[in-house]
């Protein structure tokens, strides 16, 4: 039972951090269209609260609001030519965001950011060849981030914000590669953890180096996600194991890594703006997952993951030929933290290249419509997960993975 629950919880947290295997940044349609740059960009709209809490004082209006959503479609194809295995999964997610900022004075502003950066679902065919690792996952997570920013000088601002995360996950996998009940039904376990929550913080600095160049830096703290008294329910168990595989409670703590992002923007002229960001994620914090059970007969489980620190390089351009219309284009390169031998089908991601585009149209001087589109291609990989244990031995599961994701987003901005 220990290994069953441990892999389930491992998937819970891996999905939370990777959005079902795809770490696609979608915390604002305007900035997403520019390759999801924004740490060093000022004066756009309330989306700035996510990218850099220090930028609130540089917004042009006393009140700034921004809200939107993205339709995200992800595709994964798995093949193993040796065993003639071929499977595919397509999943849809709808991350959203709501931001608001109020400037008390020229030097002080406060804001609130609410967003769902990782809510998603991944569903393979029930009882597929990799069902001993995962059948399906459904994750919901919402972030709440109040922020304060203050101008030290006319050109330098600092900001800080708390981050509160609340969410839950439902996860299903088969007990083993072959276990069935007396009617031939595959035995499976469903893990349900609700009320998973945690606190963190972020810090930011924005500096206008001159009339054209702006520099920004943002730090997001490590967040410890805690699952307390989660439920594991077993189904279709053979009669002789009914007394052993009873429903059980569990507790686990998973560190979500800290992030450090640097960014520059360059106002080329009154029509063209360029931006570049570099994000470093300290994934080495995810070396093991420790799980404790309320049944004293089950020993504490320690599960190795051995992630490595990784980075994302982003860039984008904005063209504003008039006050009413702005067009954007961008892209980014994302390096996966997953090492060989730890590649699992609940988070089938690899190094990725993304292209983004979009535009803004001002309906009135106060109201604007933001549109974005993105395409993300993951590098094809032949890899495996080598740490599933059955009958005391490590069992490897792997093959060729091809993954991609696409999105369309729509948002509204209102400033006065």
mmCIF file of N, CA, C and O in Angstrom, residues 60-146:
data_model
loop_
_atom_site.group_PDB
_atom_site.id
_atom_site.type_symbol
_atom_site.label_atom_id
_atom_site.label_comp_id
_atom_site.label_asym_id
_atom_site.label_seq_id
_atom_site.Cartn_x
_atom_site.Cartn_y
_atom_site.Cartn_z
ATOM 1 N N UNK A 60 -0.600 54.190 -15.064
ATOM 2 C CA UNK A 60 -0.929 55.574 -15.392
ATOM 3 C C UNK A 60 -2.186 56.083 -14.712
ATOM 4 O O UNK A 60 -2.364 57.292 -14.549
ATOM 5 N N UNK A 61 -3.096 55.182 -14.321
ATOM 6 C CA UNK A 61 -4.393 55.603 -13.794
ATOM 7 C C UNK A 61 -4.527 55.265 -12.314
ATOM 8 O O UNK A 61 -3.859 54.370 -11.791
ATOM 9 N N UNK A 62 -5.438 55.987 -11.653
ATOM 10 C CA UNK A 62 -5.658 55.764 -10.220
ATOM 11 C C UNK A 62 -6.209 54.373 -9.972
ATOM 12 O O UNK A 62 -5.799 53.679 -9.050
ATOM 13 N N UNK A 63 -7.185 53.946 -10.793
ATOM 14 C CA UNK A 63 -7.754 52.595 -10.709
ATOM 15 C C UNK A 63 -7.413 51.842 -11.984
ATOM 16 O O UNK A 63 -7.588 52.351 -13.081
ATOM 17 N N UNK A 64 -6.934 50.614 -11.833
ATOM 18 C CA UNK A 64 -6.622 49.765 -12.981
ATOM 19 C C UNK A 64 -7.153 48.360 -12.717
ATOM 20 O O UNK A 64 -6.891 47.777 -11.655
ATOM 21 N N UNK A 65 -7.903 47.828 -13.693
ATOM 22 C CA UNK A 65 -8.459 46.476 -13.573
ATOM 23 C C UNK A 65 -8.165 45.692 -14.849
ATOM 24 O O UNK A 65 -8.151 46.242 -15.947
ATOM 25 N N UNK A 66 -7.957 44.413 -14.675
ATOM 26 C CA UNK A 66 -7.744 43.529 -15.811
ATOM 27 C C UNK A 66 -8.264 42.146 -15.461
ATOM 28 O O UNK A 66 -8.031 41.651 -14.352
ATOM 29 N N UNK A 67 -8.981 41.522 -16.392
ATOM 30 C CA UNK A 67 -9.515 40.182 -16.172
ATOM 31 C C UNK A 67 -9.539 39.439 -17.498
ATOM 32 O O UNK A 67 -9.684 40.040 -18.568
ATOM 33 N N UNK A 68 -9.387 38.120 -17.416
ATOM 34 C CA UNK A 68 -9.410 37.345 -18.642
ATOM 35 C C UNK A 68 -9.302 35.862 -18.374
ATOM 36 O O UNK A 68 -9.166 35.419 -17.231
ATOM 37 N N UNK A 69 -9.374 35.100 -19.457
ATOM 38 C CA UNK A 69 -9.266 33.647 -19.377
ATOM 39 C C UNK A 69 -8.615 33.138 -20.655
ATOM 40 O O UNK A 69 -8.570 33.836 -21.682
ATOM 41 N N UNK A 70 -8.121 31.909 -20.564
ATOM 42 C CA UNK A 70 -7.440 31.276 -21.687
ATOM 43 C C UNK A 70 -7.998 29.870 -21.865
ATOM 44 O O UNK A 70 -8.188 29.145 -20.885
ATOM 45 N N UNK A 71 -8.284 29.500 -23.098
ATOM 46 C CA UNK A 71 -8.645 28.120 -23.422
ATOM 47 C C UNK A 71 -7.384 27.402 -23.876
ATOM 48 O O UNK A 71 -6.773 27.769 -24.885
ATOM 49 N N UNK A 72 -6.978 26.394 -23.106
ATOM 50 C CA UNK A 72 -5.730 25.687 -23.342
ATOM 51 C C UNK A 72 -6.017 24.240 -23.740
ATOM 52 O O UNK A 72 -6.722 23.520 -23.033
ATOM 53 N N UNK A 73 -5.489 23.817 -24.872
ATOM 54 C CA UNK A 73 -5.634 22.438 -25.346
ATOM 55 C C UNK A 73 -4.243 21.817 -25.399
ATOM 56 O O UNK A 73 -3.345 22.347 -26.054
ATOM 57 N N UNK A 74 -4.068 20.698 -24.700
ATOM 58 C CA UNK A 74 -2.783 20.009 -24.693
ATOM 59 C C UNK A 74 -2.942 18.610 -25.281
ATOM 60 O O UNK A 74 -3.961 17.957 -25.101
ATOM 61 N N UNK A 75 -1.912 18.167 -25.993
ATOM 62 C CA UNK A 75 -1.914 16.853 -26.636
ATOM 63 C C UNK A 75 -0.637 16.107 -26.288
ATOM 64 O O UNK A 75 0.456 16.679 -26.313
ATOM 65 N N UNK A 76 -0.784 14.825 -25.960
ATOM 66 C CA UNK A 76 0.373 13.971 -25.701
ATOM 67 C C UNK A 76 0.181 12.665 -26.465
ATOM 68 O O UNK A 76 -0.892 12.056 -26.410
ATOM 69 N N UNK A 77 1.223 12.239 -27.171
ATOM 70 C CA UNK A 77 1.208 10.944 -27.854
ATOM 71 C C UNK A 77 2.344 10.094 -27.292
ATOM 72 O O UNK A 77 3.477 10.559 -27.165
ATOM 73 N N UNK A 78 2.003 8.858 -26.946
ATOM 74 C CA UNK A 78 2.982 7.925 -26.386
ATOM 75 C C UNK A 78 3.055 6.683 -27.265
ATOM 76 O O UNK A 78 2.028 6.128 -27.658
ATOM 77 N N UNK A 79 4.271 6.268 -27.572
ATOM 78 C CA UNK A 79 4.473 5.071 -28.380
ATOM 79 C C UNK A 79 5.654 4.270 -27.843
ATOM 80 O O UNK A 79 6.634 4.829 -27.346
ATOM 81 N N UNK A 80 5.531 2.952 -27.944
ATOM 82 C CA UNK A 80 6.650 2.064 -27.671
ATOM 83 C C UNK A 80 6.638 1.015 -28.773
ATOM 84 O O UNK A 80 5.806 0.101 -28.779
ATOM 85 N N UNK A 81 7.555 1.167 -29.729
ATOM 86 C CA UNK A 81 7.548 0.294 -30.906
ATOM 87 C C UNK A 81 7.922 -1.145 -30.563
ATOM 88 O O UNK A 81 7.498 -2.076 -31.249
ATOM 89 N N UNK A 82 8.684 -1.352 -29.503
ATOM 90 C CA UNK A 82 9.087 -2.704 -29.125
ATOM 91 C C UNK A 82 7.877 -3.555 -28.758
ATOM 92 O O UNK A 82 7.790 -4.730 -29.134
ATOM 93 N N UNK A 83 6.931 -2.947 -28.014
ATOM 94 C CA UNK A 83 5.728 -3.676 -27.579
ATOM 95 C C UNK A 83 4.484 -3.293 -28.377
ATOM 96 O O UNK A 83 3.383 -3.725 -28.053
ATOM 97 N N UNK A 84 4.674 -2.446 -29.407
ATOM 98 C CA UNK A 84 3.567 -2.010 -30.244
ATOM 99 C C UNK A 84 2.494 -1.277 -29.430
ATOM 100 O O UNK A 84 1.303 -1.462 -29.633
ATOM 101 N N UNK A 85 2.931 -0.433 -28.501
ATOM 102 C CA UNK A 85 2.009 0.388 -27.716
ATOM 103 C C UNK A 85 1.831 1.739 -28.408
ATOM 104 O O UNK A 85 2.792 2.338 -28.898
ATOM 105 N N UNK A 86 0.620 2.244 -28.429
ATOM 106 C CA UNK A 86 0.345 3.563 -28.995
ATOM 107 C C UNK A 86 -0.890 4.151 -28.313
ATOM 108 O O UNK A 86 -1.981 3.564 -28.378
ATOM 109 N N UNK A 87 -0.716 5.291 -27.648
ATOM 110 C CA UNK A 87 -1.812 5.939 -26.928
ATOM 111 C C UNK A 87 -1.693 7.447 -27.100
ATOM 112 O O UNK A 87 -0.613 7.972 -27.379
ATOM 113 N N UNK A 88 -2.804 8.138 -26.915
ATOM 114 C CA UNK A 88 -2.820 9.597 -27.012
ATOM 115 C C UNK A 88 -3.845 10.150 -26.031
ATOM 116 O O UNK A 88 -4.831 9.481 -25.685
ATOM 117 N N UNK A 89 -3.605 11.357 -25.578
ATOM 118 C CA UNK A 89 -4.549 12.035 -24.704
ATOM 119 C C UNK A 89 -4.631 13.503 -25.095
ATOM 120 O O UNK A 89 -3.619 14.127 -25.433
ATOM 121 N N UNK A 90 -5.842 14.055 -25.090
ATOM 122 C CA UNK A 90 -6.072 15.470 -25.358
ATOM 123 C C UNK A 90 -6.881 16.041 -24.205
ATOM 124 O O UNK A 90 -7.902 15.468 -23.816
ATOM 125 N N UNK A 91 -6.433 17.159 -23.656
ATOM 126 C CA UNK A 91 -7.061 17.721 -22.478
ATOM 127 C C UNK A 91 -7.231 19.224 -22.632
ATOM 128 O O UNK A 91 -6.446 19.885 -23.318
ATOM 129 N N UNK A 92 -8.260 19.747 -21.983
ATOM 130 C CA UNK A 92 -8.604 21.172 -22.080
ATOM 131 C C UNK A 92 -8.572 21.788 -20.695
ATOM 132 O O UNK A 92 -9.127 21.228 -19.737
ATOM 133 N N UNK A 93 -7.935 22.938 -20.566
ATOM 134 C CA UNK A 93 -7.917 23.700 -19.321
ATOM 135 C C UNK A 93 -8.337 25.131 -19.575
ATOM 136 O O UNK A 93 -8.251 25.622 -20.705
ATOM 137 N N UNK A 94 -8.787 25.817 -18.529
ATOM 138 C CA UNK A 94 -9.251 27.205 -18.666
ATOM 139 C C UNK A 94 -8.696 28.074 -17.542
ATOM 140 O O UNK A 94 -9.433 28.526 -16.661
ATOM 141 N N UNK A 95 -7.387 28.324 -17.508
ATOM 142 C CA UNK A 95 -6.840 29.234 -16.501
ATOM 143 C C UNK A 95 -7.415 30.641 -16.661
ATOM 144 O O UNK A 95 -7.693 31.087 -17.776
ATOM 145 N N UNK A 96 -7.587 31.344 -15.533
ATOM 146 C CA UNK A 96 -8.160 32.685 -15.556
ATOM 147 C C UNK A 96 -7.354 33.609 -14.642
ATOM 148 O O UNK A 96 -6.513 33.166 -13.847
ATOM 149 N N UNK A 97 -7.633 34.900 -14.724
ATOM 150 C CA UNK A 97 -6.980 35.880 -13.859
ATOM 151 C C UNK A 97 -7.889 37.088 -13.659
ATOM 152 O O UNK A 97 -8.691 37.438 -14.532
ATOM 153 N N UNK A 98 -7.767 37.715 -12.498
ATOM 154 C CA UNK A 98 -8.445 38.968 -12.167
ATOM 155 C C UNK A 98 -7.453 39.814 -11.375
ATOM 156 O O UNK A 98 -6.956 39.374 -10.332
ATOM 157 N N UNK A 99 -7.168 41.035 -11.847
ATOM 158 C CA UNK A 99 -6.235 41.925 -11.177
ATOM 159 C C UNK A 99 -6.883 43.290 -10.946
ATOM 160 O O UNK A 99 -7.663 43.767 -11.773
ATOM 161 N N UNK A 100 -6.510 43.913 -9.840
ATOM 162 C CA UNK A 100 -6.963 45.272 -9.560
ATOM 163 C C UNK A 100 -5.894 46.046 -8.817
ATOM 164 O O UNK A 100 -5.208 45.488 -7.947
ATOM 165 N N UNK A 101 -5.719 47.330 -9.168
ATOM 166 C CA UNK A 101 -4.702 48.162 -8.517
ATOM 167 C C UNK A 101 -5.272 49.547 -8.240
ATOM 168 O O UNK A 101 -6.000 50.114 -9.060
ATOM 169 N N UNK A 102 -4.940 50.079 -7.068
ATOM 170 C CA UNK A 102 -5.386 51.424 -6.674
ATOM 171 C C UNK A 102 -4.183 52.224 -6.210
ATOM 172 O O UNK A 102 -3.420 51.777 -5.361
ATOM 173 N N UNK A 103 -4.025 53.429 -6.759
ATOM 174 C CA UNK A 103 -2.927 54.299 -6.374
ATOM 175 C C UNK A 103 -3.416 55.308 -5.341
ATOM 176 O O UNK A 103 -4.191 56.220 -5.660
ATOM 177 N N UNK A 104 -2.940 55.120 -4.101
ATOM 178 C CA UNK A 104 -3.284 56.063 -3.048
ATOM 179 C C UNK A 104 -2.672 57.430 -3.325
ATOM 180 O O UNK A 104 -3.333 58.458 -3.214
ATOM 181 N N UNK A 105 -1.395 57.411 -3.651
ATOM 182 C CA UNK A 105 -0.654 58.630 -3.960
ATOM 183 C C UNK A 105 0.257 58.345 -5.142
ATOM 184 O O UNK A 105 0.264 57.243 -5.697
ATOM 185 N N UNK A 106 1.070 59.329 -5.518
ATOM 186 C CA UNK A 106 2.025 59.126 -6.597
ATOM 187 C C UNK A 106 3.096 58.111 -6.214
ATOM 188 O O UNK A 106 3.766 57.545 -7.086
ATOM 189 N N UNK A 107 3.256 57.867 -4.899
ATOM 190 C CA UNK A 107 4.309 56.990 -4.431
ATOM 191 C C UNK A 107 3.821 55.635 -3.916
ATOM 192 O O UNK A 107 4.602 54.693 -3.810
ATOM 193 N N UNK A 108 2.534 55.531 -3.583
ATOM 194 C CA UNK A 108 2.038 54.316 -2.923
ATOM 195 C C UNK A 108 0.828 53.749 -3.652
ATOM 196 O O UNK A 108 -0.112 54.487 -3.974
ATOM 197 N N UNK A 109 0.855 52.448 -3.891
ATOM 198 C CA UNK A 109 -0.292 51.773 -4.500
ATOM 199 C C UNK A 109 -0.490 50.413 -3.859
ATOM 200 O O UNK A 109 0.452 49.815 -3.327
ATOM 201 N N UNK A 110 -1.743 49.917 -3.910
ATOM 202 C CA UNK A 110 -2.069 48.582 -3.404
ATOM 203 C C UNK A 110 -2.855 47.848 -4.481
ATOM 204 O O UNK A 110 -3.530 48.465 -5.312
ATOM 205 N N UNK A 111 -2.764 46.514 -4.460
ATOM 206 C CA UNK A 111 -3.475 45.750 -5.471
ATOM 207 C C UNK A 111 -3.782 44.347 -5.004
ATOM 208 O O UNK A 111 -3.316 43.902 -3.946
ATOM 209 N N UNK A 112 -4.585 43.666 -5.802
ATOM 210 C CA UNK A 112 -4.934 42.272 -5.531
ATOM 211 C C UNK A 112 -4.910 41.503 -6.840
ATOM 212 O O UNK A 112 -5.502 41.935 -7.840
ATOM 213 N N UNK A 113 -4.240 40.350 -6.826
ATOM 214 C CA UNK A 113 -4.182 39.459 -7.986
ATOM 215 C C UNK A 113 -4.787 38.115 -7.612
ATOM 216 O O UNK A 113 -4.438 37.530 -6.590
ATOM 217 N N UNK A 114 -5.729 37.642 -8.434
ATOM 218 C CA UNK A 114 -6.337 36.326 -8.255
ATOM 219 C C UNK A 114 -6.173 35.586 -9.573
ATOM 220 O O UNK A 114 -6.583 36.074 -10.629
ATOM 221 N N UNK A 115 -5.575 34.397 -9.539
ATOM 222 C CA UNK A 115 -5.311 33.691 -10.789
ATOM 223 C C UNK A 115 -5.217 32.189 -10.548
ATOM 224 O O UNK A 115 -5.034 31.734 -9.411
ATOM 225 N N UNK A 116 -5.382 31.439 -11.614
ATOM 226 C CA UNK A 116 -5.335 29.966 -11.541
ATOM 227 C C UNK A 116 -4.276 29.466 -12.516
ATOM 228 O O UNK A 116 -4.597 29.023 -13.622
ATOM 229 N N UNK A 117 -3.005 29.543 -12.129
ATOM 230 C CA UNK A 117 -1.953 29.221 -13.090
ATOM 231 C C UNK A 117 -1.800 27.754 -13.430
ATOM 232 O O UNK A 117 -1.195 27.419 -14.438
ATOM 233 N N UNK A 118 -2.337 26.847 -12.586
ATOM 234 C CA UNK A 118 -2.041 25.436 -12.799
ATOM 235 C C UNK A 118 -3.268 24.537 -12.880
ATOM 236 O O UNK A 118 -3.134 23.343 -12.906
ATOM 237 N N UNK A 119 -4.464 25.078 -12.857
ATOM 238 C CA UNK A 119 -5.650 24.234 -12.901
ATOM 239 C C UNK A 119 -5.775 23.501 -14.227
ATOM 240 O O UNK A 119 -5.775 24.112 -15.289
ATOM 241 N N UNK A 120 -5.885 22.169 -14.186
ATOM 242 C CA UNK A 120 -5.941 21.404 -15.430
ATOM 243 C C UNK A 120 -6.347 19.974 -15.147
ATOM 244 O O UNK A 120 -6.509 19.562 -14.003
ATOM 245 N N UNK A 121 -6.506 19.205 -16.214
ATOM 246 C CA UNK A 121 -6.827 17.787 -16.111
ATOM 247 C C UNK A 121 -6.008 17.018 -17.146
ATOM 248 O O UNK A 121 -5.719 17.521 -18.233
ATOM 249 N N UNK A 122 -5.620 15.802 -16.794
ATOM 250 C CA UNK A 122 -4.959 14.881 -17.721
ATOM 251 C C UNK A 122 -5.684 13.551 -17.619
ATOM 252 O O UNK A 122 -5.832 13.007 -16.520
ATOM 253 N N UNK A 123 -6.147 13.025 -18.750
ATOM 254 C CA UNK A 123 -6.933 11.790 -18.728
ATOM 255 C C UNK A 123 -6.476 10.853 -19.841
ATOM 256 O O UNK A 123 -6.668 11.121 -21.021
ATOM 257 N N UNK A 124 -5.838 9.764 -19.444
ATOM 258 C CA UNK A 124 -5.508 8.683 -20.367
ATOM 259 C C UNK A 124 -6.682 7.700 -20.410
ATOM 260 O O UNK A 124 -7.587 7.771 -19.574
ATOM 261 N N UNK A 125 -6.662 6.778 -21.360
ATOM 262 C CA UNK A 125 -7.680 5.733 -21.389
ATOM 263 C C UNK A 125 -7.621 4.912 -20.103
ATOM 264 O O UNK A 125 -6.531 4.558 -19.638
ATOM 265 N N UNK A 126 -8.789 4.628 -19.538
ATOM 266 C CA UNK A 126 -8.812 3.806 -18.328
ATOM 267 C C UNK A 126 -8.204 2.436 -18.616
ATOM 268 O O UNK A 126 -8.490 1.820 -19.650
ATOM 269 N N UNK A 127 -7.353 1.976 -17.721
ATOM 270 C CA UNK A 127 -6.684 0.676 -17.830
ATOM 271 C C UNK A 127 -5.710 0.605 -19.007
ATOM 272 O O UNK A 127 -5.430 -0.489 -19.521
ATOM 273 N N UNK A 128 -5.195 1.746 -19.454
ATOM 274 C CA UNK A 128 -4.210 1.722 -20.536
ATOM 275 C C UNK A 128 -2.915 1.077 -20.036
ATOM 276 O O UNK A 128 -2.790 0.723 -18.860
ATOM 277 N N UNK A 129 -1.929 0.933 -20.901
ATOM 278 C CA UNK A 129 -0.726 0.193 -20.561
ATOM 279 C C UNK A 129 0.071 0.869 -19.447
ATOM 280 O O UNK A 129 0.811 0.220 -18.716
ATOM 281 N N UNK A 130 -0.085 2.167 -19.272
ATOM 282 C CA UNK A 130 0.597 2.876 -18.185
ATOM 283 C C UNK A 130 -0.297 3.176 -17.005
ATOM 284 O O UNK A 130 0.013 4.048 -16.185
ATOM 285 N N UNK A 131 -1.405 2.448 -16.879
ATOM 286 C CA UNK A 131 -2.390 2.738 -15.832
ATOM 287 C C UNK A 131 -1.872 2.455 -14.428
ATOM 288 O O UNK A 131 -2.445 2.935 -13.448
ATOM 289 N N UNK A 132 -0.796 1.679 -14.304
ATOM 290 C CA UNK A 132 -0.211 1.464 -12.976
ATOM 291 C C UNK A 132 0.491 2.722 -12.468
ATOM 292 O O UNK A 132 0.825 2.809 -11.285
ATOM 293 N N UNK A 133 0.697 3.699 -13.362
ATOM 294 C CA UNK A 133 1.267 4.986 -12.968
ATOM 295 C C UNK A 133 0.206 6.073 -12.894
ATOM 296 O O UNK A 133 0.219 6.899 -11.967
ATOM 297 N N UNK A 134 -0.704 6.114 -13.852
ATOM 298 C CA UNK A 134 -1.765 7.121 -13.834
ATOM 299 C C UNK A 134 -2.854 6.727 -14.828
ATOM 300 O O UNK A 134 -2.569 6.217 -15.916
ATOM 301 N N UNK A 135 -4.121 6.942 -14.440
ATOM 302 C CA UNK A 135 -5.247 6.913 -15.367
ATOM 303 C C UNK A 135 -5.728 8.329 -15.664
ATOM 304 O O UNK A 135 -5.868 8.723 -16.809
ATOM 305 N N UNK A 136 -5.975 9.100 -14.594
ATOM 306 C CA UNK A 136 -6.427 10.475 -14.785
ATOM 307 C C UNK A 136 -6.119 11.317 -13.561
ATOM 308 O O UNK A 136 -5.994 10.803 -12.442
ATOM 309 N N UNK A 137 -5.994 12.608 -13.794
ATOM 310 C CA UNK A 137 -5.762 13.600 -12.742
ATOM 311 C C UNK A 137 -6.635 14.807 -13.038
ATOM 312 O O UNK A 137 -6.731 15.246 -14.185
ATOM 313 N N UNK A 138 -7.268 15.368 -12.006
ATOM 314 C CA UNK A 138 -8.035 16.605 -12.147
ATOM 315 C C UNK A 138 -7.618 17.543 -11.016
ATOM 316 O O UNK A 138 -7.837 17.240 -9.841
ATOM 317 N N UNK A 139 -6.995 18.653 -11.378
ATOM 318 C CA UNK A 139 -6.448 19.588 -10.398
ATOM 319 C C UNK A 139 -7.144 20.935 -10.487
ATOM 320 O O UNK A 139 -7.409 21.430 -11.578
ATOM 321 N N UNK A 140 -7.417 21.524 -9.334
ATOM 322 C CA UNK A 140 -7.938 22.887 -9.260
ATOM 323 C C UNK A 140 -7.129 23.636 -8.214
ATOM 324 O O UNK A 140 -7.002 23.188 -7.079
ATOM 325 N N UNK A 141 -6.573 24.790 -8.596
ATOM 326 C CA UNK A 141 -5.784 25.599 -7.673
ATOM 327 C C UNK A 141 -5.987 27.075 -7.997
ATOM 328 O O UNK A 141 -5.946 27.470 -9.162
ATOM 329 N N UNK A 142 -6.230 27.881 -6.976
ATOM 330 C CA UNK A 142 -6.418 29.320 -7.135
ATOM 331 C C UNK A 142 -5.427 30.046 -6.232
ATOM 332 O O UNK A 142 -5.264 29.697 -5.066
ATOM 333 N N UNK A 143 -4.779 31.061 -6.792
ATOM 334 C CA UNK A 143 -3.812 31.861 -6.055
ATOM 335 C C UNK A 143 -4.426 33.234 -5.739
ATOM 336 O O UNK A 143 -5.044 33.855 -6.604
ATOM 337 N N UNK A 144 -4.205 33.698 -4.517
ATOM 338 C CA UNK A 144 -4.626 35.034 -4.087
ATOM 339 C C UNK A 144 -3.372 35.800 -3.659
ATOM 340 O O UNK A 144 -2.625 35.331 -2.802
ATOM 341 N N UNK A 145 -3.165 36.972 -4.253
ATOM 342 C CA UNK A 145 -1.918 37.700 -4.019
ATOM 343 C C UNK A 145 -2.181 39.187 -3.794
ATOM 344 O O UNK A 145 -2.258 39.966 -4.738
ATOM 345 N N UNK A 146 -2.325 39.633 -2.545
ATOM 346 C CA UNK A 146 -2.367 41.073 -2.268
ATOM 347 C C UNK A 146 -0.968 41.664 -2.360
ATOM 348 O O UNK A 146 0.015 41.033 -1.951
#
